[in-house]
CSV table of C-alpha atoms in Angstrom, one decimal:
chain,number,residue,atom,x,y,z
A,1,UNK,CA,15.9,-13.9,8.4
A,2,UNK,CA,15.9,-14.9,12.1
A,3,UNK,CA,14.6,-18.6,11.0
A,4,UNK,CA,14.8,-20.8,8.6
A,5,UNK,CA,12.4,-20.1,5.9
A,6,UNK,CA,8.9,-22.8,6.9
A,7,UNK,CA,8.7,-25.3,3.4
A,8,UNK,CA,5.5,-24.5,2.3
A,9,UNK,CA,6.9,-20.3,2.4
A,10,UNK,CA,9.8,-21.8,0.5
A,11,UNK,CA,7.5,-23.5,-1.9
A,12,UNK,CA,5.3,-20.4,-2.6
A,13,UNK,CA,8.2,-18.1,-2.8
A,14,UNK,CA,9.9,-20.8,-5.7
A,15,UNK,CA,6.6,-20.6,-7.3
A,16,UNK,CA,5.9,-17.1,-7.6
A,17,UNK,CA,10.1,-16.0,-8.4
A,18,UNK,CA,9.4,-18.5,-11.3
A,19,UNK,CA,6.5,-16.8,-12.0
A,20,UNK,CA,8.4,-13.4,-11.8
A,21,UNK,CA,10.9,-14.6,-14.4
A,22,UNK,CA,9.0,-15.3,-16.8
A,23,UNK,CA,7.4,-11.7,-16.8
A,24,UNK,CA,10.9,-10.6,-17.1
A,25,UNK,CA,11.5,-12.6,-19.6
A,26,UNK,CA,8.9,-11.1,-22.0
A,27,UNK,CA,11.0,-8.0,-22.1
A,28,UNK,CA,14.1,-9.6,-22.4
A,29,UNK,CA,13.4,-12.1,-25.0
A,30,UNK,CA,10.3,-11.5,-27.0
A,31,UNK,CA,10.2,-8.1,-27.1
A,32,UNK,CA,13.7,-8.0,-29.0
A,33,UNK,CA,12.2,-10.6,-31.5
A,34,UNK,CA,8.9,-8.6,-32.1
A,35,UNK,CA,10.5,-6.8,-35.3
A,36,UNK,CA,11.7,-10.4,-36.8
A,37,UNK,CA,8.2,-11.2,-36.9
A,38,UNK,CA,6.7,-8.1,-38.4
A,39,UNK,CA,5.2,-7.0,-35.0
A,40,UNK,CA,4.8,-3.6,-35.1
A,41,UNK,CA,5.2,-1.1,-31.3
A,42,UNK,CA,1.5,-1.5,-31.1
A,43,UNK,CA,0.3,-4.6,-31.4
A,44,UNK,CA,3.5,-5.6,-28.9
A,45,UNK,CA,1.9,-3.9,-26.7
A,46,UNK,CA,-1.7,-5.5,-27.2
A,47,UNK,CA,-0.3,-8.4,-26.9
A,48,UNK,CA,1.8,-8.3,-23.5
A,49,UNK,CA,-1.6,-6.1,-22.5
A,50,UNK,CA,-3.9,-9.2,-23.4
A,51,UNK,CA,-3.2,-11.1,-20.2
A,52,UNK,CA,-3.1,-8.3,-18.0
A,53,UNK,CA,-6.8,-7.7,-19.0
A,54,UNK,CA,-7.7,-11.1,-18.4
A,55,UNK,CA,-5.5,-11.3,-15.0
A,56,UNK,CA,-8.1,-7.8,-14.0
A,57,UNK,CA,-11.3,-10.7,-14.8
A,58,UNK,CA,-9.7,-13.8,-13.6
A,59,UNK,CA,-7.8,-13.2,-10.6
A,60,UNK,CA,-10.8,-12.3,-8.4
A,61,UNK,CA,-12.6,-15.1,-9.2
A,62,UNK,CA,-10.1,-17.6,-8.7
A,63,UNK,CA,-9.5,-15.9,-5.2
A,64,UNK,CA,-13.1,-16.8,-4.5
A,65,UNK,CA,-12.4,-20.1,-6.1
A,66,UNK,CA,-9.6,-21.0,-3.6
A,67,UNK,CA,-12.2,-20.3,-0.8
A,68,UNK,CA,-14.0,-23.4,-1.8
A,69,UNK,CA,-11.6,-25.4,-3.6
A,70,UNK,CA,-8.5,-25.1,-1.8
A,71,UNK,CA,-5.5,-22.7,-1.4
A,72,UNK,CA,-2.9,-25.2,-2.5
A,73,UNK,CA,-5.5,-26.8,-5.5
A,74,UNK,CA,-5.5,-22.9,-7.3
A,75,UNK,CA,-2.0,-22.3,-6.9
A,76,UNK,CA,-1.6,-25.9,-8.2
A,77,UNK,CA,-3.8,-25.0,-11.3
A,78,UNK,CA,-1.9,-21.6,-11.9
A,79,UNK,CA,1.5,-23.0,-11.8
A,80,UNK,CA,0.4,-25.7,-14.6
A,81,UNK,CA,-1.3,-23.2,-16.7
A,82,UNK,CA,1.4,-20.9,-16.2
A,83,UNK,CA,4.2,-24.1,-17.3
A,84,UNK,CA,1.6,-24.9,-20.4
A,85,UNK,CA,0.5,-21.2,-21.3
A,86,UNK,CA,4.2,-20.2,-21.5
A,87,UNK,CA,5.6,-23.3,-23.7
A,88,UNK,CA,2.7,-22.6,-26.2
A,89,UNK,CA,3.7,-18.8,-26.1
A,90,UNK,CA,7.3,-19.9,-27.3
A,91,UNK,CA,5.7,-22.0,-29.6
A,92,UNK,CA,3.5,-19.8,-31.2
A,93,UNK,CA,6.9,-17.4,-31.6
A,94,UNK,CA,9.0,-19.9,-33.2
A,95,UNK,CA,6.2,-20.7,-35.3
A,96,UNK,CA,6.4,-17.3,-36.7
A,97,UNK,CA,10.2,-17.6,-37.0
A,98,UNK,CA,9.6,-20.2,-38.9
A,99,UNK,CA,7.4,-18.4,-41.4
A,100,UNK,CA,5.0,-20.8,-40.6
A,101,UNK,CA,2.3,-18.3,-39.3
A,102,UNK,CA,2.8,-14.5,-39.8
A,103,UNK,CA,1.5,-11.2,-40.4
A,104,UNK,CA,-2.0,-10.8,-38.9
A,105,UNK,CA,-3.0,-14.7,-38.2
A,106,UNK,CA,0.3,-15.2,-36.0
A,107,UNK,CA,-0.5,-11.5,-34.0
A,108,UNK,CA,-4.2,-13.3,-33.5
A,109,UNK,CA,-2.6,-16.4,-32.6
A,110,UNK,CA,-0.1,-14.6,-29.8
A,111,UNK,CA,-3.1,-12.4,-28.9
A,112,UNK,CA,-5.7,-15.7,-28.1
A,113,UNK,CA,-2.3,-17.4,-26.3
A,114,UNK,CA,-2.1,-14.6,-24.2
A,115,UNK,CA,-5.6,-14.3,-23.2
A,116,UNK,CA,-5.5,-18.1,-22.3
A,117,UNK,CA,-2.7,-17.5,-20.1
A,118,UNK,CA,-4.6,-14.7,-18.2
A,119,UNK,CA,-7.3,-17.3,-17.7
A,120,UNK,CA,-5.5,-19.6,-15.9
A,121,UNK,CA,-2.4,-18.0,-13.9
A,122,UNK,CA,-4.7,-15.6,-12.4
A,123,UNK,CA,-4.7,-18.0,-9.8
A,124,UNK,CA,-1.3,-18.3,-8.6
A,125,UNK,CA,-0.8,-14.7,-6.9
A,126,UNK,CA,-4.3,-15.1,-5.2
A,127,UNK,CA,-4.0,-18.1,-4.0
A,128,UNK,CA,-0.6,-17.5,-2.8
A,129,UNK,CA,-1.9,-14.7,-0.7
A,130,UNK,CA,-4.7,-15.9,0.8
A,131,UNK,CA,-2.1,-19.3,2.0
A,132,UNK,CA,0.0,-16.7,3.9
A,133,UNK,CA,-3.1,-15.0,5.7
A,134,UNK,CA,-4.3,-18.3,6.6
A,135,UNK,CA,-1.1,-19.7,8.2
A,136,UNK,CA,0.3,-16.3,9.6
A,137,UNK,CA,-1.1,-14.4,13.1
A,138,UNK,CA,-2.6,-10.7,12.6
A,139,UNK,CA,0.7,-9.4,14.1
A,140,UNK,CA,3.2,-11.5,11.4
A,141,UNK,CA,0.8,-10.6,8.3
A,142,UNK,CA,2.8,-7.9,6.7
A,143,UNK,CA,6.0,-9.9,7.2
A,144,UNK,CA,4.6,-12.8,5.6
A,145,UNK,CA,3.2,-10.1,2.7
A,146,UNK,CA,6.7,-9.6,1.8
A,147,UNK,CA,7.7,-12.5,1.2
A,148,UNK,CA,4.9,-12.9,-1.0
A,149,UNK,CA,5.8,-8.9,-3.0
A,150,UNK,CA,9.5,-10.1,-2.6
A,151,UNK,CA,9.3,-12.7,-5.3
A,152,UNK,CA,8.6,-10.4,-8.1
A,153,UNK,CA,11.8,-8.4,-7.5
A,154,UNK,CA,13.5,-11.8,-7.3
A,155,UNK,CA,12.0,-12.7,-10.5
A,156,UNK,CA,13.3,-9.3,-11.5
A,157,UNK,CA,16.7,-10.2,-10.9
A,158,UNK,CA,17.0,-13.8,-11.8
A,159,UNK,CA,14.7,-13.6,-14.9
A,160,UNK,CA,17.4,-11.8,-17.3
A,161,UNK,CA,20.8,-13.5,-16.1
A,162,UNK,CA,18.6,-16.9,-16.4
A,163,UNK,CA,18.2,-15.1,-20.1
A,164,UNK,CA,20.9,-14.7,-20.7
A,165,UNK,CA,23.0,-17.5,-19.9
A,166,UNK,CA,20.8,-19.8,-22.0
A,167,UNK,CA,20.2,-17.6,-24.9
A,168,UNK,CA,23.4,-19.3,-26.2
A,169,UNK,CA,21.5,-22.1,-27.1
A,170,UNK,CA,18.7,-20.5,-28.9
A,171,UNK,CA,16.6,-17.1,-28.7
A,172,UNK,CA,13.8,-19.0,-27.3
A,173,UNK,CA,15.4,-21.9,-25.4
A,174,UNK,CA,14.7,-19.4,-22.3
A,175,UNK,CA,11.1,-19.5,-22.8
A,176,UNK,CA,10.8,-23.5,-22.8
A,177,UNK,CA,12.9,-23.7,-20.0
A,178,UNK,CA,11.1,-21.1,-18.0
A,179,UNK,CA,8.1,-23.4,-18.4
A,180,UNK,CA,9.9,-26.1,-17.3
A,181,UNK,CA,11.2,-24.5,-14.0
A,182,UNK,CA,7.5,-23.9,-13.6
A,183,UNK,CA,6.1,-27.4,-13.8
A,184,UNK,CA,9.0,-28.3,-11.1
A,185,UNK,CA,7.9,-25.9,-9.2
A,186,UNK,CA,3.9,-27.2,-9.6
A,187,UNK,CA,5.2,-30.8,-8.8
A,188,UNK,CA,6.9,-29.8,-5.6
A,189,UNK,CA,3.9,-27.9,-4.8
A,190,UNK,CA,2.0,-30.9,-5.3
A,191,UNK,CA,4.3,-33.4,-3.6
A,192,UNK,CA,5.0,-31.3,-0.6
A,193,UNK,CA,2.5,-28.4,0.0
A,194,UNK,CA,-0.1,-29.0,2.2
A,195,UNK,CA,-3.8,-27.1,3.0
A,196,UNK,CA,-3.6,-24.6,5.2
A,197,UNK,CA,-5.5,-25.9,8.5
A,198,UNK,CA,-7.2,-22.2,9.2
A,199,UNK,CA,-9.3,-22.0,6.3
A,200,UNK,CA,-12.8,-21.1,6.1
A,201,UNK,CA,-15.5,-23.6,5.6
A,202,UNK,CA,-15.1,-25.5,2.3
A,203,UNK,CA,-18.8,-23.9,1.5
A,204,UNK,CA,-17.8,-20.5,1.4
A,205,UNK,CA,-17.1,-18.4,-1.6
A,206,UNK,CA,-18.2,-15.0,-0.6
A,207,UNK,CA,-17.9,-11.9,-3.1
A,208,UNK,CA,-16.4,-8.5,-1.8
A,209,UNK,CA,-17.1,-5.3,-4.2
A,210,UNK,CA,-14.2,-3.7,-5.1
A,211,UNK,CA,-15.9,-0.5,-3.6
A,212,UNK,CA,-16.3,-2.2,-0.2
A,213,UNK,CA,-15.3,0.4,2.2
A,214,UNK,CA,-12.6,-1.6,3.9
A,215,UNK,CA,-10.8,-2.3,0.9
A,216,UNK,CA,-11.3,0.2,-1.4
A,217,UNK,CA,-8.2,2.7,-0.5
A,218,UNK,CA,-6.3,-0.5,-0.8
A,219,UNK,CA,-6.8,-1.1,-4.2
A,220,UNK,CA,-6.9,2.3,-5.1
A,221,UNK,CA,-3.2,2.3,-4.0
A,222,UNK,CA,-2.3,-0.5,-6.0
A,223,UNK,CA,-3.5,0.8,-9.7
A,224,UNK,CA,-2.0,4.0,-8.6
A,225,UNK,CA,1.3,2.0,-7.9
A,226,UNK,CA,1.8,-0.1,-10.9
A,227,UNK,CA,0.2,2.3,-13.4
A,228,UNK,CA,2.4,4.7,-12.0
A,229,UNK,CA,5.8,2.2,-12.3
A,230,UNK,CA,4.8,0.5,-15.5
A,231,UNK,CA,3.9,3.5,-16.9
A,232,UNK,CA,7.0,5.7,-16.3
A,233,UNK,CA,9.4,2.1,-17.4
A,234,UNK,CA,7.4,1.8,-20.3
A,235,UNK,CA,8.7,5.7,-21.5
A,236,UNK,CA,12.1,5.5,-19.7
A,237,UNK,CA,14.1,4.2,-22.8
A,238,UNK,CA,13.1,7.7,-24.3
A,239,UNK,CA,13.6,9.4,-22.1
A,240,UNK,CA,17.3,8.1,-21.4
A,241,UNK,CA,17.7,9.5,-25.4
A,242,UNK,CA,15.9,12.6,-25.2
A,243,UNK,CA,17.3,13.9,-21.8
A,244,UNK,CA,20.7,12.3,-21.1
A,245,UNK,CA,21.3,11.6,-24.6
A,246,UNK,CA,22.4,8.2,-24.5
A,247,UNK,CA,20.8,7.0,-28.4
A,248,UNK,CA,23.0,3.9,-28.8
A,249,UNK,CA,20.9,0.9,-28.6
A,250,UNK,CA,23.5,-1.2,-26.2
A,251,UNK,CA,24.4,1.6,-24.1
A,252,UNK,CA,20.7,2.2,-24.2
A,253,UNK,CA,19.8,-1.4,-22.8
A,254,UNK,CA,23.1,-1.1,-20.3
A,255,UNK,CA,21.5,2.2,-18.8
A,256,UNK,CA,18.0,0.4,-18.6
A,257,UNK,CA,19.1,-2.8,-17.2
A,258,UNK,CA,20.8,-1.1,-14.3
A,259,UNK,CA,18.2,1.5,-13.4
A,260,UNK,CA,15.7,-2.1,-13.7
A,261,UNK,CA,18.7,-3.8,-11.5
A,262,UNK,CA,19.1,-1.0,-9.2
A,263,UNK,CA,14.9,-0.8,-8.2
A,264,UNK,CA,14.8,-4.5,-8.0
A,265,UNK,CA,18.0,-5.2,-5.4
A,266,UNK,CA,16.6,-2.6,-3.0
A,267,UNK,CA,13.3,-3.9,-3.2
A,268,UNK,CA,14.7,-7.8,-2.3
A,269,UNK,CA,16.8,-6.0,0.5
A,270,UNK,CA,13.9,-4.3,1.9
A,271,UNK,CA,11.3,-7.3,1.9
A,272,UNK,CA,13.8,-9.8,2.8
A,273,UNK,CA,15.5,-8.5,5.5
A,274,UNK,CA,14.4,-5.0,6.5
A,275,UNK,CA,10.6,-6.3,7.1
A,276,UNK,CA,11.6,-9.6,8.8
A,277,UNK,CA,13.2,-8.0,11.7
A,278,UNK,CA,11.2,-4.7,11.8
A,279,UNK,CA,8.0,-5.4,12.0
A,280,UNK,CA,6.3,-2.5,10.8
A,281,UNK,CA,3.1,-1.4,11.1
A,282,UNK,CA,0.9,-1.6,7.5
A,283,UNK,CA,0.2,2.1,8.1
A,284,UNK,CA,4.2,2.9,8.5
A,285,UNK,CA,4.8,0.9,5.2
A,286,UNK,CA,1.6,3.0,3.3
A,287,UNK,CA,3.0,6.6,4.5
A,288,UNK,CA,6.8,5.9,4.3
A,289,UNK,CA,6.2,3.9,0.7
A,290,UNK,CA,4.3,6.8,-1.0
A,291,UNK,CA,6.5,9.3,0.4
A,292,UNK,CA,9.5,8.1,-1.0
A,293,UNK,CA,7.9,6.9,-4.4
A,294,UNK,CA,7.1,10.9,-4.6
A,295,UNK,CA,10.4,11.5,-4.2
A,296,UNK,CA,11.9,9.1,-6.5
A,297,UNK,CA,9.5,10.3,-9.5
A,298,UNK,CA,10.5,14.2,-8.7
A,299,UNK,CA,14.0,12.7,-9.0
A,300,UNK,CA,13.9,11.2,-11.8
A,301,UNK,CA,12.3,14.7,-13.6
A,302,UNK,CA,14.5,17.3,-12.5
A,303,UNK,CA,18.0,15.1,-11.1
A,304,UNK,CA,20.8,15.7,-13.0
A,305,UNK,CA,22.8,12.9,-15.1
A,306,UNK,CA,22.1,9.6,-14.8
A,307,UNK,CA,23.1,9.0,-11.5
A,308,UNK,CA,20.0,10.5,-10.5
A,309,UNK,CA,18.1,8.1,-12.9
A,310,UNK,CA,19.7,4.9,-11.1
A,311,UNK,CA,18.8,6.3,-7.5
A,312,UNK,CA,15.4,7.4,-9.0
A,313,UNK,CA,15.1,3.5,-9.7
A,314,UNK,CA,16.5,2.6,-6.3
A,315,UNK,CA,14.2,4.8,-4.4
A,316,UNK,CA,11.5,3.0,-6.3
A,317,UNK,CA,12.3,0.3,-5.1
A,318,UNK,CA,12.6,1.3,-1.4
A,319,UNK,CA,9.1,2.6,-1.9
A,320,UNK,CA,7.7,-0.6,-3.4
A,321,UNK,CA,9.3,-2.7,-1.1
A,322,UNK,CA,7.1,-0.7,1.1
A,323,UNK,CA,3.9,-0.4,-0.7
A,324,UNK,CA,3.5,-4.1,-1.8
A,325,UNK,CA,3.5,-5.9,2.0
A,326,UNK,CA,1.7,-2.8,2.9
A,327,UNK,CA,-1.1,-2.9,0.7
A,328,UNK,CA,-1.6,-6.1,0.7
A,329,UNK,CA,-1.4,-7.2,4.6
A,330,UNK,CA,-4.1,-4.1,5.3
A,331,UNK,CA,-6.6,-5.5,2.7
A,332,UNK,CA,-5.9,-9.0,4.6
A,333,UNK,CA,-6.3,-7.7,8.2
A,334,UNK,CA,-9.7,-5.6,6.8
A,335,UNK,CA,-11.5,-8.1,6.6
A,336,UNK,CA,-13.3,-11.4,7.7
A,337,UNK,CA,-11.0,-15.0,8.0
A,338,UNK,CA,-13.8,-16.2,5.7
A,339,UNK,CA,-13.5,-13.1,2.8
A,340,UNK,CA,-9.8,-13.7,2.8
A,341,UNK,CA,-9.9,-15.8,-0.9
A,342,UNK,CA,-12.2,-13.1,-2.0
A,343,UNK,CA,-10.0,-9.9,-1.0
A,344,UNK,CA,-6.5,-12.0,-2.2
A,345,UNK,CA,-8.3,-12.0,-5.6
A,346,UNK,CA,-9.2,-8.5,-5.2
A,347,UNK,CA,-5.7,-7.3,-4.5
A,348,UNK,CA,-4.4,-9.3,-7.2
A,349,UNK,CA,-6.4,-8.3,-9.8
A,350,UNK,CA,-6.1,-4.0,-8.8
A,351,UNK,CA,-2.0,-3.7,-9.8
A,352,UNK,CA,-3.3,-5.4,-13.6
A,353,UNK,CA,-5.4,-2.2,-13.9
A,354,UNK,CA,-2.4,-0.2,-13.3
A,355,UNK,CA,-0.7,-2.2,-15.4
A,356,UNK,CA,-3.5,-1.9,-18.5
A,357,UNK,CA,-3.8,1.5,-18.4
A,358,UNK,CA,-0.3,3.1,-16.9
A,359,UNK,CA,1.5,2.7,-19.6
A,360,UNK,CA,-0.7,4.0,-22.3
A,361,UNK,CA,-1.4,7.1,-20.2
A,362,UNK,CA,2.0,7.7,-19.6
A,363,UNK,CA,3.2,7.0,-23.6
A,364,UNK,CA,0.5,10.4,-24.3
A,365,UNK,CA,1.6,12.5,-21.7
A,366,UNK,CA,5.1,12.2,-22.5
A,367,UNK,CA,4.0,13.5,-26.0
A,368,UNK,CA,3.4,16.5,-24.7
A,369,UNK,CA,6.7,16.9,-22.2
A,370,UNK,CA,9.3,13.9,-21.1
A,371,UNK,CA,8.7,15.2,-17.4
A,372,UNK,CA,5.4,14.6,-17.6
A,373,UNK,CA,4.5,11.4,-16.6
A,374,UNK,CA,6.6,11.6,-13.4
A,375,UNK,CA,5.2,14.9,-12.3
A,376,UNK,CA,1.6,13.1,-12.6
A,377,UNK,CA,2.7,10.1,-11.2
A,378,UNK,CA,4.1,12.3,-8.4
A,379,UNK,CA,1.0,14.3,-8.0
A,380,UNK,CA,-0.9,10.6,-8.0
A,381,UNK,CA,1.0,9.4,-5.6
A,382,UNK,CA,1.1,12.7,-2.9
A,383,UNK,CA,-2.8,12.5,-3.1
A,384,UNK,CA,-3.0,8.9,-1.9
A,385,UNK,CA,-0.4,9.2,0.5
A,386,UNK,CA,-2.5,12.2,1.9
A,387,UNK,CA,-5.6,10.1,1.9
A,388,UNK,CA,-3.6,7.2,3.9
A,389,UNK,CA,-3.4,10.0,6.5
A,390,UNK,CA,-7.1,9.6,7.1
A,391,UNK,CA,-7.9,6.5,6.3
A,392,UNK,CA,-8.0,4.1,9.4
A,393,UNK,CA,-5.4,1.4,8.5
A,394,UNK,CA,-5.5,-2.0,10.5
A,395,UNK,CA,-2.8,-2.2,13.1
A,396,UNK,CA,-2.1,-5.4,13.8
A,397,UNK,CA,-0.6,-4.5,17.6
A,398,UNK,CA,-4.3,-3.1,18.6
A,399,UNK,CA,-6.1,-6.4,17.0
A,400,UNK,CA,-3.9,-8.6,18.8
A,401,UNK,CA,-4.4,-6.5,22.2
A,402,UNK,CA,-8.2,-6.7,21.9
């Protein structure tokens, strides 16, 4: 970047990469263990589901919440419950190791942890969101958006080399010590971030619909965006076997972790550097980012080999490096200064809905062909990138003219 990163950015952005990880790290770590513990494919999937539908409930609310109580007080409250949540998560796990909980009381057990955690890190996204709108200028909003959309693919990226370096001391040692790294990263929040000065009155704690004209495309874009990405992942192990053959669980994981390695490097590169010095226009980022994600998914259908499977993933993550600032700094600059907590919440909670329902939509379609859930997430994504065409996207250049 042309500057040193402000502290309370580099706060947020150690925050919300720790937060990152330890989503990662639910793939990487207790996925693999599921089977040890009689878990069945299902109820795996319940499970990593539960907090997503409690993130769809909670993250709203505590975007209001941080209207009245505080930017840095939310985030502050998410971090910890994220820290807690996650060391009670391992817990529960090695409890079930242990054979001191199993069969259906230790999936209930995993089920209620989960939900809990939904409760309370539905903050830490929100909050974060509505920090950057307060402390950046109509015309730096979507550079300070992707920042905020940069720390998942960082997450991405650190999350299974952290895995993997400290698996050598135990199958769950990860897990604690992702917890830990988040309650150093609530302390330092708490030592060293302040309030934003430009936030509303303390009073306020307005409600937006999530069919509020302003915002609705917005959201739209996001379910469309991560149902359509957690969807086609969720089948893409299969379909690595059914279409390139490759049916040997290590080469299976090595094929996987590139493509996941691929999307994620181009997504950091984009919203780390690309953004910073380009400052592009939230409609630019919309129309170029659904573009391209069309692209990728018609790739990944009908490419040959398996180099067209990594660039698939890497044109993914050109188009979500994109999206993500996109979406987020036009729902900012949509609306009021004093709606900002609300609409943070809002665009928090709209990718968990893609994330609840993608994958299951996508596991049924590919019943019926592999191809199939990237030639509907293609047709998804062509449709909204058409109705971006019409829709009248903020531009932050006019605003600041005015």
């Amino acid at each position: 970047m042309a500057s040193a990163l402000p502290r309370d950015r580099l706060i947020l952005l150690v925050g919300l990469i720790t937060y990152g990880m330890g989503q990662s790290l639910l793939f990487v770590i207790f996925a693999p263990i599921a089977r040890q513990l009689g878990i069945e494919e299902w109820q795996l999937g319940f499970i990593i589901a539960a907090s997503n539908v409690m993130l769809a409930f909670s993250a709203p609310r505590w975007g209001r919440a941080s209207q009245r109580l505080g930017r840095r007080t939310v985030y502050l409250i998410g971090l910890a419950g994220y820290a807690v949540g996650y060391a009670l998560l391992a817990f529960g796990v090695q409890l079930g190791l242990l054979d001191v909980i199993t069969g259906g009381a230790l999936f209930a057990l995993l089920v209620v942890l989960r939900l809990a955690y939904g409760v309370v890190v539905g903050g830490i996204n929100p909050a974060a969101t509505a920090y950057i709108a307060d402390t950046t200028d109509e015309k730096s909003r979507g550079a300070g958006m992707a920042l905020v959309a940069m720390s998942g693919g960082l997450g991405t990226i650190i999350g299974p080399a952290f895995a993997g370096a400290l698996l050598v001391i135990s199958p769950l040692f990860p897990m604690y010590a992702a917890a830990a790294l988040a309650a150093a990263a609530g302390i330092w929040a708490y030592v060293a971030l302040p309030e934003p000065a430009r936030r509303a009155n303390i009073g306020e704690d307005l409600k937006l619909k999530m069919t509020d004209p302003r915002i609705l495309p917005y959201l739209v874009g996001w379910v469309v965006v991560f149902g359509t990405f957690t969807g086609v992942q969720t089948i893409t192990a299969g379909y690595i076997a059914d279409r390139f053959g490759v049916t040997d669980t290590t080469a299976a994981q090595r094929t996987m972790m590139i493509a996941m390695l691929s999307m994620a490097f181009v997504t950091v590169f984009v919203q780390a550097v690309v953004l910073q010095r380009w400052k592009a226009t939230p409609a630019t980022m919309l129309k170029t980012g659904f573009g391209v994600m069309t692209g990728a998914l018609l790739l990944l259908a009908f490419g040959p080999g398996l180099a067209s499977l990594y660039l698939g993933y890497g044109l993914f993550g050109l188009s979500f490096g994109f999206t993500a600032p996109g979406l987020n700094a036009a729902g900012s600059l949509s609306v009021e200064r004093e709606e900002q907590g609300a609409v943070a919440g809002l665009l928090s909670a709209a990718p968990t809905v893609g994330m609840i329902f993608g994958p299951i939509l996508c596991g049924l379609v590919y019943t019926v062909a592999p191809v199939m859930p990237m030639l509907g997430g293609a047709a998804l994504t062509t449709l909204v990138g058409i109705w971006f065409l019409f829709v009248n996207v903020p531009d932050p250049r006019a605003t600041i003219a005015a």
